[in-house]
Amino acid sequence: MKETKIVRVLGDFSFDALFGNLVNELLPSYLDEETDTSEGLGANDTMPAGHVRTHSDAGKASQIDKKLNNLKNEVATQDSKHRKTLSELEKGVDGLFDSFARLDSRISSVGQTAAKIGDHLQSADTQRETASQTIDLIKYLMEFNSSPGDLMELSPLFSDDSRVAEAASIAQKLRSFAEEDIGRQGMTVSSVMGNATASKGLEVAVGNLQEYCNDTVRKEAATITAVFPSPNDVMSILIQRVMEDRVPNLLERLLVNPSLAHPPPMEEGGLILFLKMLAVAYEKTLDLARDLSAIGCGDLDVEGLTESLFLHHKDVYIEYEQASLKQLYKAKMEELRAENQQASESSGTIGRSKGASIASSPQQISVSVVTEFVRWNEEAISRSTLFSSQPATLAAKVRVVFTCLLDQVCQYITEGLERARDSLTEAAALRERFLLGTSVSRRVAAAAASAAEAAAAAGESSFRSFMVAVQRGVVWLLFSKYYFANSISRLLLPVDGAHTASCEEMSTAMSRAEATAYKGL
């Protein structure tokens, strides 16, 4: 019974009716529009899906197309305007960038100019400050120079305990200035030859500065003694720092070892200038060490510290001394040759005047020249003694220095004898040249006789010059022997064989000069 009812119900059910009801309920507006449009279509106006196109839809489509075309045209017009505006904006932006670049360049230029102006102002201010300090230093130097030995008349700066640091700085600058000026004075050629001395005013000023510095050190030492329970320990630390820091820095600036392969020329002082500066620096440093030891420095070996400062210079000293003696001899020989050439150019023609010029030629052996050789040697011996604390070391250095003297004297005398012998030979050749036969005219014979007489006078003068050269050579060889016996021999005794070797070298030098003299005779 139940199954029959179900079948009956299903028999009345329709899916099409259900679908149509759903469509009508859910899409009423769409159906209404479709009904309206279907009325305006003809029999053949159908859509591809089977729907019919109405006249209303065609009008709307036409309107839509027209609006679309209008919109497209407007869009194209606006796009063109937009592109034009963008192009103009790009040009404007490029112009702005160029303007900014020019502005940046201008700003940079102005900044550089301002920086240069600032540098110039800073430099001017520095120069002004330096000039002001220089004026003050000159004033203080004049005070030291005008009151030798009297420190009470100096500026209050040097007596004010609260300005000790400032006074010490000024004193150091004044001393540096004085030392530099003395060094410049020593650069002249006359100083190289042993005649250099600083001006008297600067010597007094330096002496006053040294005395002031020593007086200041004494006062500080007294203060340390009164304040510290172990003043010697404090002074030893202070002095050790001075000797290991300040003094080496000063010596490093003053003593620069010149090259032996390419020594400085004599016009700039030569090697002798360095040796003199080295000797003075060593002496002054020793004096400073003794003064500090006298003040009190505990168990500190101040002199040992001083020796260590010059250890390197002592090791190479004798090489510089030997090279300096050779450089001095070379410079002296060049000077004599230049004088002889100048005298030859100003000499007269053949005759008695020529004979006189030969006799008085500056190339003859000169007493003053050999004396200068000995003076150089004595100075070198004194420096060797200063730098040598051990007798054996001193003997080795003295032998080297004395050998240089023997070489110089022997070479100078030998060359002088050879020049005198050449003049004698030249005079003999002139005499033979003007000897003529009897078959000549009186005029020619008279001229020949006059020339022969002049040649004879020249020969006589040359022979006299040769004998004078021999005599001076012998004298100076004997003087060298005397100098050796009185000044050199005692210094060579500590080294076995040194005295004998020097005697043999001296004998060899005499033999060479003697052989040259025999050739002339």
Coordinates of C-alpha atoms in Angstrom, one line a residue:
M1 CA 0.0 0.0 0.0
K2 CA 2.8 2.3 0.9
E3 CA 4.8 1.5 -2.2
T4 CA 1.7 2.4 -4.3
K5 CA 1.5 5.8 -2.7
I6 CA 5.2 6.5 -3.4
V7 CA 4.9 5.6 -7.0
R8 CA 1.9 7.7 -7.4
V9 CA 3.7 10.7 -5.9
L10 CA 6.7 10.1 -8.0
G11 CA 4.5 9.8 -11.0
D12 CA 3.2 13.3 -10.5
F13 CA 6.8 14.8 -10.0
S14 CA 8.5 16.7 -12.9
F15 CA 12.2 17.8 -12.9
D16 CA 11.5 20.4 -15.7
A17 CA 8.8 22.0 -13.6
L18 CA 11.1 22.1 -10.6
F19 CA 14.0 23.7 -12.7
G20 CA 11.6 26.2 -14.3
N21 CA 10.3 27.3 -10.9
L22 CA 13.8 27.7 -9.6
V23 CA 14.8 29.8 -12.6
N24 CA 11.7 32.0 -12.4
E25 CA 12.3 32.6 -8.7
L26 CA 16.0 33.3 -8.9
L27 CA 16.3 35.1 -12.3
P28 CA 13.1 37.1 -12.9
S29 CA 14.9 40.2 -14.1
Y30 CA 16.9 38.3 -16.7
L31 CA 13.8 36.6 -18.1
D32 CA 12.0 40.0 -18.3
E33 CA 14.8 41.6 -20.3
E34 CA 15.0 38.6 -22.6
T35 CA 11.3 38.8 -23.2
D36 CA 11.5 42.5 -24.1
T37 CA 14.4 42.0 -26.5
S38 CA 12.8 39.1 -28.2
E39 CA 9.9 41.3 -29.4
G40 CA 12.2 43.6 -31.5
L41 CA 13.9 40.7 -33.4
G42 CA 12.9 39.4 -36.7
A43 CA 12.6 35.8 -37.7
N44 CA 16.3 35.5 -38.5
D45 CA 17.8 37.7 -35.6
T46 CA 19.1 35.0 -33.3
M47 CA 22.1 34.8 -31.0
P48 CA 24.6 32.1 -31.4
A49 CA 23.2 30.3 -28.4
G50 CA 19.8 30.3 -29.9
H51 CA 18.5 33.5 -28.3
V52 CA 17.0 36.2 -30.5
R53 CA 18.7 39.8 -30.7
T54 CA 16.3 42.7 -30.3
H55 CA 16.5 46.2 -31.8
S56 CA 17.0 47.7 -28.3
D57 CA 20.1 45.6 -27.8
A58 CA 21.5 46.8 -31.2
G59 CA 21.0 50.4 -30.2
K60 CA 22.7 49.9 -26.9
A61 CA 25.6 48.2 -28.6
S62 CA 25.9 51.0 -31.0
Q63 CA 25.8 53.5 -28.2
I64 CA 28.4 51.5 -26.3
D65 CA 30.6 51.3 -29.3
K66 CA 30.3 55.0 -29.8
K67 CA 31.1 55.7 -26.1
L68 CA 34.0 53.3 -26.4
N69 CA 35.4 55.1 -29.4
N70 CA 35.0 58.4 -27.6
L71 CA 36.7 57.1 -24.6
K72 CA 39.5 55.7 -26.8
N73 CA 39.9 59.1 -28.5
E74 CA 39.9 60.9 -25.1
V75 CA 42.4 58.3 -23.7
A76 CA 44.7 58.8 -26.8
T77 CA 44.4 62.6 -26.4
Q78 CA 45.1 62.5 -22.7
D79 CA 47.9 60.0 -23.2
S80 CA 49.5 62.4 -25.8
K81 CA 49.1 65.3 -23.4
H82 CA 50.5 63.2 -20.6
R83 CA 53.5 62.1 -22.7
K84 CA 54.2 65.7 -23.7
T85 CA 53.9 66.8 -20.1
L86 CA 56.3 64.0 -19.0
S87 CA 58.8 65.0 -21.7
E88 CA 58.7 68.6 -20.6
L89 CA 59.1 67.5 -17.0
E90 CA 62.1 65.4 -18.0
K91 CA 63.7 68.4 -19.7
G92 CA 63.0 70.5 -16.6
V93 CA 64.5 67.8 -14.3
D94 CA 67.6 67.7 -16.5
G95 CA 67.9 71.4 -16.3
L96 CA 67.5 71.3 -12.6
F97 CA 70.3 68.6 -12.4
D98 CA 72.6 70.8 -14.5
S99 CA 71.8 73.8 -12.3
F100 CA 72.5 71.7 -9.2
A101 CA 75.8 70.5 -10.7
R102 CA 76.9 74.1 -11.5
L103 CA 75.8 75.1 -8.0
D104 CA 77.8 72.2 -6.5
S105 CA 80.8 73.1 -8.5
R106 CA 80.6 76.7 -7.5
I107 CA 80.1 75.7 -3.8
S108 CA 83.2 73.4 -4.1
S109 CA 85.2 76.3 -5.7
V110 CA 84.2 78.7 -3.0
G111 CA 85.0 76.1 -0.4
Q112 CA 88.5 75.5 -1.8
T113 CA 89.1 79.2 -2.0
A114 CA 88.0 79.5 1.6
A115 CA 90.3 76.7 2.6
K116 CA 93.2 78.3 0.9
I117 CA 92.4 81.6 2.6
G118 CA 92.2 79.7 5.9
D119 CA 95.6 78.1 5.2
H120 CA 97.2 81.4 4.4
L121 CA 95.7 83.0 7.5
Q122 CA 97.0 80.0 9.6
S123 CA 100.4 80.3 8.0
A124 CA 100.5 84.0 8.6
D125 CA 99.5 83.5 12.2
T126 CA 102.2 80.9 12.5
Q127 CA 104.7 83.2 11.0
R128 CA 103.6 86.0 13.3
E129 CA 103.9 83.7 16.3
T130 CA 107.3 82.5 15.2
A131 CA 108.5 86.1 14.6
S132 CA 107.3 87.1 18.0
Q133 CA 109.1 84.2 19.6
T134 CA 112.2 85.0 17.6
I135 CA 112.1 88.6 18.8
D136 CA 111.9 87.3 22.4
L137 CA 114.8 84.9 21.8
I138 CA 117.0 87.7 20.3
K139 CA 116.2 89.9 23.3
Y140 CA 117.2 87.1 25.7
L141 CA 120.3 86.3 23.7
M142 CA 121.3 90.0 23.8
E143 CA 120.8 89.9 27.6
F144 CA 123.2 86.9 27.9
N145 CA 125.7 88.6 25.6
S146 CA 125.6 92.0 27.3
S147 CA 126.1 90.6 30.9
P148 CA 128.8 88.0 30.7
G149 CA 129.1 86.1 34.0
D150 CA 126.4 88.1 35.8
L151 CA 123.2 86.2 35.9
M152 CA 121.4 88.6 38.2
E153 CA 121.0 91.2 35.5
L154 CA 119.0 88.8 33.3
S155 CA 115.2 88.9 32.7
P156 CA 113.0 88.1 35.7
L157 CA 111.9 85.0 33.7
F158 CA 115.2 83.3 34.7
S159 CA 114.8 84.0 38.4
D160 CA 111.1 83.2 38.8
D161 CA 110.7 79.8 40.4
S162 CA 107.1 79.5 39.0
R163 CA 108.4 79.8 35.4
V164 CA 111.2 77.3 35.5
A165 CA 109.8 75.2 32.7
E166 CA 109.5 78.2 30.4
A167 CA 113.0 79.4 31.3
A168 CA 114.4 76.0 30.6
S169 CA 112.6 75.8 27.2
I170 CA 114.0 79.3 26.2
A171 CA 117.5 78.4 27.4
Q172 CA 117.4 75.2 25.3
K173 CA 116.3 77.1 22.2
L174 CA 119.0 79.7 22.7
R175 CA 121.7 77.0 23.1
S176 CA 120.5 75.2 19.9
F177 CA 120.6 78.5 18.0
A178 CA 124.1 79.2 19.2
E179 CA 125.3 75.7 18.3
E180 CA 123.7 75.9 14.8
D181 CA 125.4 79.3 14.2
I182 CA 128.7 77.9 15.3
G183 CA 128.2 75.0 13.0
R184 CA 127.5 77.3 10.1
Q185 CA 130.6 79.3 10.8
G186 CA 132.5 76.0 10.6
M187 CA 131.3 75.4 7.1
T188 CA 133.7 77.9 5.5
V189 CA 136.9 76.9 3.8
S190 CA 139.0 78.8 6.3
S191 CA 137.5 76.7 9.1
V192 CA 138.5 73.6 7.2
M193 CA 142.1 74.8 7.2
G194 CA 141.9 75.2 11.0
N195 CA 141.2 78.9 11.3
A196 CA 137.4 78.6 12.1
T197 CA 136.3 80.3 15.3
A198 CA 132.8 81.5 16.2
S199 CA 132.2 85.1 16.9
K200 CA 133.2 86.3 20.3
G201 CA 129.7 87.5 21.1
L202 CA 128.2 84.0 20.4
E203 CA 131.0 82.4 22.5
V204 CA 130.1 84.6 25.4
A205 CA 126.4 83.9 24.9
V206 CA 126.9 80.1 24.8
G207 CA 129.1 80.3 27.8
N208 CA 126.5 82.2 29.8
L209 CA 123.8 79.8 28.7
Q210 CA 125.9 76.8 29.8
E211 CA 126.6 78.5 33.1
Y212 CA 122.9 79.2 33.5
C213 CA 122.0 75.6 32.7
N214 CA 124.6 74.3 35.2
D215 CA 123.3 76.7 37.8
T216 CA 119.7 75.5 37.2
V217 CA 120.9 71.8 37.6
R218 CA 122.6 72.7 40.9
K219 CA 119.4 74.3 42.2
E220 CA 117.3 71.3 41.1
A221 CA 119.8 69.0 42.8
A222 CA 119.6 71.0 46.0
T223 CA 115.7 70.8 45.8
I224 CA 115.9 67.1 45.3
T225 CA 118.3 66.7 48.2
A226 CA 115.9 68.6 50.5
V227 CA 112.7 66.8 49.4
F228 CA 113.6 63.2 48.7
P229 CA 115.0 60.8 51.3
S230 CA 117.3 59.2 48.7
P231 CA 118.5 62.1 46.5
N232 CA 121.3 60.2 44.9
D233 CA 118.9 57.6 43.6
V234 CA 116.6 60.2 42.2
M235 CA 119.5 62.1 40.6
S236 CA 120.8 58.9 39.1
I237 CA 117.5 58.2 37.4
L238 CA 117.2 61.7 36.1
I239 CA 120.8 61.8 34.8
Q240 CA 120.5 58.4 33.3
R241 CA 117.4 59.5 31.4
V242 CA 119.2 62.6 30.2
M243 CA 122.2 60.6 29.0
E244 CA 120.2 57.9 27.3
D245 CA 117.5 60.1 25.7
R246 CA 118.2 63.8 25.3
V247 CA 122.0 63.6 24.7
P248 CA 121.7 60.8 22.0
N249 CA 119.0 62.8 20.2
L250 CA 121.2 65.9 20.1
L251 CA 124.2 63.9 18.9
E252 CA 122.2 62.2 16.2
R253 CA 121.3 65.6 14.8
L254 CA 124.9 66.9 15.0
L255 CA 126.9 63.9 14.0
V256 CA 125.9 62.4 10.7
N257 CA 128.6 60.1 9.3
P258 CA 129.6 61.2 5.8
S259 CA 130.2 58.7 3.0
L260 CA 133.8 57.6 2.6
A261 CA 133.2 56.6 -1.0
H262 CA 131.7 60.0 -1.8
P263 CA 133.0 62.4 0.8
P264 CA 131.7 65.9 1.0
P265 CA 133.7 68.4 -1.0
M266 CA 136.1 70.8 0.7
E267 CA 133.8 73.7 -0.3
E268 CA 131.2 72.2 2.1
G269 CA 133.7 71.4 4.9
G270 CA 135.0 68.1 3.8
L271 CA 135.7 65.2 6.2
I272 CA 137.8 67.4 8.5
L273 CA 134.6 69.3 9.5
F274 CA 133.0 66.1 10.7
L275 CA 136.1 65.1 12.7
K276 CA 136.3 68.4 14.4
M277 CA 132.6 68.3 15.3
L278 CA 133.0 64.8 16.6
A279 CA 135.9 65.8 18.8
V280 CA 134.1 68.9 20.2
A281 CA 130.9 66.9 20.8
Y282 CA 133.0 64.2 22.7
E283 CA 134.8 66.7 24.8
K284 CA 131.6 68.6 25.7
T285 CA 129.8 65.4 26.5
L286 CA 132.6 64.4 28.8
D287 CA 132.5 67.8 30.5
L288 CA 128.8 67.4 31.0
A289 CA 129.3 63.9 32.5
R290 CA 131.9 65.2 34.9
D291 CA 129.7 68.1 36.0
L292 CA 126.8 65.7 36.6
S293 CA 129.0 63.4 38.5
A294 CA 130.2 66.3 40.7
I295 CA 126.6 67.3 41.5
G296 CA 125.8 63.7 42.6
C297 CA 124.4 60.8 40.8
G298 CA 124.8 57.8 43.2
D299 CA 126.5 54.8 41.7
L300 CA 125.6 55.7 38.1
D301 CA 128.6 55.4 35.7
V302 CA 128.1 58.6 33.8
E303 CA 131.4 58.4 32.0
G304 CA 130.6 54.9 31.0
L305 CA 127.3 56.1 29.5
T306 CA 129.2 58.8 27.6
E307 CA 131.7 56.2 26.2
S308 CA 128.8 54.1 25.0
L309 CA 127.3 57.0 23.1
F310 CA 130.4 57.4 21.0
L311 CA 131.3 53.7 20.7
H312 CA 130.2 53.5 17.0
H313 CA 132.1 56.7 16.1
K314 CA 135.3 55.4 17.8
D315 CA 135.2 52.2 15.8
V316 CA 135.3 54.0 12.4
Y317 CA 137.1 57.1 13.5
I318 CA 140.6 56.2 12.2
E319 CA 139.2 55.4 8.7
Y320 CA 137.7 58.9 8.6
E321 CA 140.9 60.4 9.9
Q322 CA 143.0 58.7 7.2
A323 CA 140.6 59.7 4.5
S324 CA 140.5 63.3 5.7
L325 CA 144.3 63.6 5.6
K326 CA 144.3 62.4 2.0
Q327 CA 141.5 64.8 1.1
L328 CA 143.4 67.7 2.6
Y329 CA 146.6 66.8 0.8
K330 CA 144.7 66.5 -2.5
A331 CA 143.0 69.9 -2.0
K332 CA 146.3 71.5 -1.2
M333 CA 148.0 70.1 -4.3
E334 CA 145.2 71.3 -6.5
E335 CA 145.5 74.8 -4.9
L336 CA 149.3 74.9 -5.6
R337 CA 148.8 73.7 -9.2
A338 CA 146.2 76.4 -9.8
E339 CA 148.6 79.0 -8.4
N340 CA 151.4 77.7 -10.6
Q341 CA 149.3 77.8 -13.7
Q342 CA 148.2 81.3 -13.0
A343 CA 151.9 82.3 -12.5
S344 CA 152.9 80.6 -15.8
E345 CA 150.2 82.4 -17.7
S346 CA 151.5 85.8 -16.4
S347 CA 155.2 85.0 -17.0
G348 CA 157.3 86.8 -19.6
T349 CA 159.1 85.7 -22.8
I350 CA 162.4 83.8 -23.0
G351 CA 165.1 85.7 -21.3
R352 CA 166.3 86.5 -17.8
S353 CA 162.7 87.2 -16.8
K354 CA 161.9 83.6 -17.6
G355 CA 164.8 82.4 -15.6
A356 CA 163.6 84.4 -12.7
S357 CA 160.1 83.0 -13.1
I358 CA 161.5 79.5 -13.0
A359 CA 163.5 80.2 -9.9
S360 CA 160.6 81.7 -8.1
S361 CA 158.0 79.2 -9.3
P362 CA 155.3 78.4 -6.7
Q363 CA 155.8 74.8 -7.5
Q364 CA 159.1 74.8 -5.6
I365 CA 159.2 73.0 -2.3
S366 CA 157.6 75.3 0.3
V367 CA 158.4 75.4 3.9
S368 CA 154.8 76.6 4.8
V369 CA 153.3 73.6 2.9
V370 CA 155.3 71.0 4.8
T371 CA 154.6 72.8 8.0
E372 CA 150.9 72.6 7.2
F373 CA 151.3 68.8 6.7
V374 CA 152.8 68.5 10.1
R375 CA 150.0 70.7 11.7
W376 CA 147.4 68.4 10.2
N377 CA 149.2 65.4 11.6
E378 CA 149.4 67.0 15.1
E379 CA 145.7 67.7 15.1
A380 CA 145.0 64.1 14.0
I381 CA 147.3 62.8 16.8
S382 CA 145.5 64.9 19.3
R383 CA 142.1 63.5 18.2
S384 CA 143.4 60.0 18.3
T385 CA 144.6 60.6 21.8
L386 CA 141.2 61.9 22.8
F387 CA 139.3 58.9 21.4
S388 CA 141.7 56.2 22.6
S389 CA 141.7 55.2 26.2
Q390 CA 144.0 52.3 25.9
P391 CA 147.7 52.7 25.0
A392 CA 147.7 49.9 22.5
T393 CA 144.7 51.3 20.6
L394 CA 146.3 54.7 20.6
A395 CA 149.6 53.3 19.2
A396 CA 147.8 51.6 16.3
K397 CA 146.0 54.9 15.4
V398 CA 149.1 57.0 15.8
R399 CA 151.0 54.7 13.4
V400 CA 148.4 55.1 10.7
V401 CA 148.3 58.9 11.1
F402 CA 152.1 59.2 11.0
T403 CA 152.3 57.0 8.0
C404 CA 150.0 59.4 6.2
L405 CA 152.4 62.2 7.1
L406 CA 155.4 60.3 5.7
D407 CA 153.5 59.6 2.5
Q408 CA 152.5 63.2 2.1
V409 CA 156.0 64.7 2.8
C410 CA 157.7 62.1 0.6
Q411 CA 155.3 62.6 -2.3
Y412 CA 155.5 66.4 -2.0
I413 CA 159.3 66.5 -1.9
T414 CA 159.7 63.9 -4.6
E415 CA 157.4 65.8 -7.0
G416 CA 159.2 69.0 -6.1
L417 CA 162.6 67.5 -6.9
E418 CA 161.2 66.1 -10.2
R419 CA 159.8 69.5 -11.2
A420 CA 163.2 71.1 -10.4
R421 CA 165.0 68.4 -12.4
D422 CA 162.6 69.0 -15.4
S423 CA 163.3 72.7 -15.2
L424 CA 167.0 72.0 -15.3
T425 CA 166.7 69.7 -18.3
E426 CA 164.6 72.3 -20.1
A427 CA 167.2 75.0 -19.4
A428 CA 169.9 72.8 -20.8
A429 CA 167.9 72.1 -24.0
L430 CA 167.4 75.8 -24.4
R431 CA 171.1 76.5 -24.2
E432 CA 171.9 73.9 -26.8
R433 CA 169.1 75.2 -29.1
F434 CA 170.7 78.6 -29.4
L435 CA 174.3 77.5 -30.0
L436 CA 175.0 78.4 -33.7
G437 CA 178.0 78.0 -36.0
T438 CA 180.3 80.8 -37.2
S439 CA 178.8 81.0 -40.7
V440 CA 176.0 83.4 -39.8
S441 CA 175.4 87.1 -40.1
R442 CA 176.2 89.4 -37.3
R443 CA 172.6 90.2 -36.7
V444 CA 171.7 86.5 -36.4
A445 CA 174.7 85.9 -34.2
A446 CA 173.8 88.8 -31.9
A447 CA 170.3 87.5 -31.5
A448 CA 171.6 84.0 -30.9
A449 CA 174.1 85.2 -28.4
S450 CA 171.3 87.1 -26.5
A451 CA 169.1 84.1 -26.5
A452 CA 172.0 81.9 -25.4
E453 CA 172.8 84.2 -22.6
A454 CA 169.1 84.1 -21.5
A455 CA 169.2 80.3 -21.7
A456 CA 172.3 80.2 -19.6
A457 CA 170.7 82.4 -17.0
A458 CA 167.7 80.2 -17.0
G459 CA 170.0 77.1 -16.6
E460 CA 171.8 78.8 -13.7
S461 CA 168.5 79.7 -12.1
S462 CA 167.1 76.2 -12.6
F463 CA 170.2 74.6 -11.1
R464 CA 170.0 76.9 -8.2
S465 CA 166.3 76.0 -7.8
F466 CA 167.1 72.3 -7.9
M467 CA 169.8 72.7 -5.2
V468 CA 167.4 74.7 -3.1
A469 CA 164.8 71.9 -3.5
V470 CA 167.3 69.3 -2.5
Q471 CA 168.3 71.3 0.5
R472 CA 164.7 71.9 1.6
G473 CA 163.9 68.2 1.0
V474 CA 166.8 67.1 3.2
V475 CA 165.8 69.6 5.9
W476 CA 162.2 68.5 6.0
L477 CA 163.1 64.8 6.0
L478 CA 165.3 65.6 9.0
F479 CA 162.5 67.6 10.6
S480 CA 160.1 64.6 10.1
K481 CA 162.7 62.4 11.8
Y482 CA 162.9 64.9 14.7
Y483 CA 159.1 65.1 14.9
F484 CA 158.9 61.3 15.1
A485 CA 161.5 61.1 17.8
N486 CA 159.9 63.8 20.0
S487 CA 156.1 63.3 19.5
I488 CA 155.5 59.9 17.9
S489 CA 157.9 57.3 19.1
R490 CA 156.8 57.4 22.7
L491 CA 153.2 56.7 21.7
L492 CA 154.2 53.6 19.6
L493 CA 156.2 51.9 22.4
P494 CA 153.2 50.0 24.0
V495 CA 152.8 47.9 20.8
D496 CA 155.6 45.6 19.9
G497 CA 157.0 46.2 16.5
A498 CA 155.1 49.5 15.9
H499 CA 158.2 51.7 16.5
T500 CA 160.4 49.6 14.3
A501 CA 157.9 49.4 11.5
S502 CA 157.5 53.2 11.5
C503 CA 161.3 53.7 11.5
E504 CA 161.5 51.4 8.4
E505 CA 158.7 53.4 6.7
M506 CA 160.5 56.6 7.4
S507 CA 163.8 55.2 6.0
T508 CA 162.0 54.1 2.9
A509 CA 160.5 57.5 2.3
M510 CA 164.0 59.1 2.7
S511 CA 165.4 56.6 0.2
R512 CA 162.8 57.5 -2.4
A513 CA 163.6 61.3 -2.0
E514 CA 167.3 60.6 -2.1
A515 CA 167.0 58.6 -5.3
T516 CA 165.1 61.4 -7.0
A517 CA 167.8 63.9 -6.0
Y518 CA 170.5 61.7 -7.4
K519 CA 168.7 61.6 -10.8
G520 CA 168.8 65.3 -11.0
L521 CA 172.5 65.4 -10.1

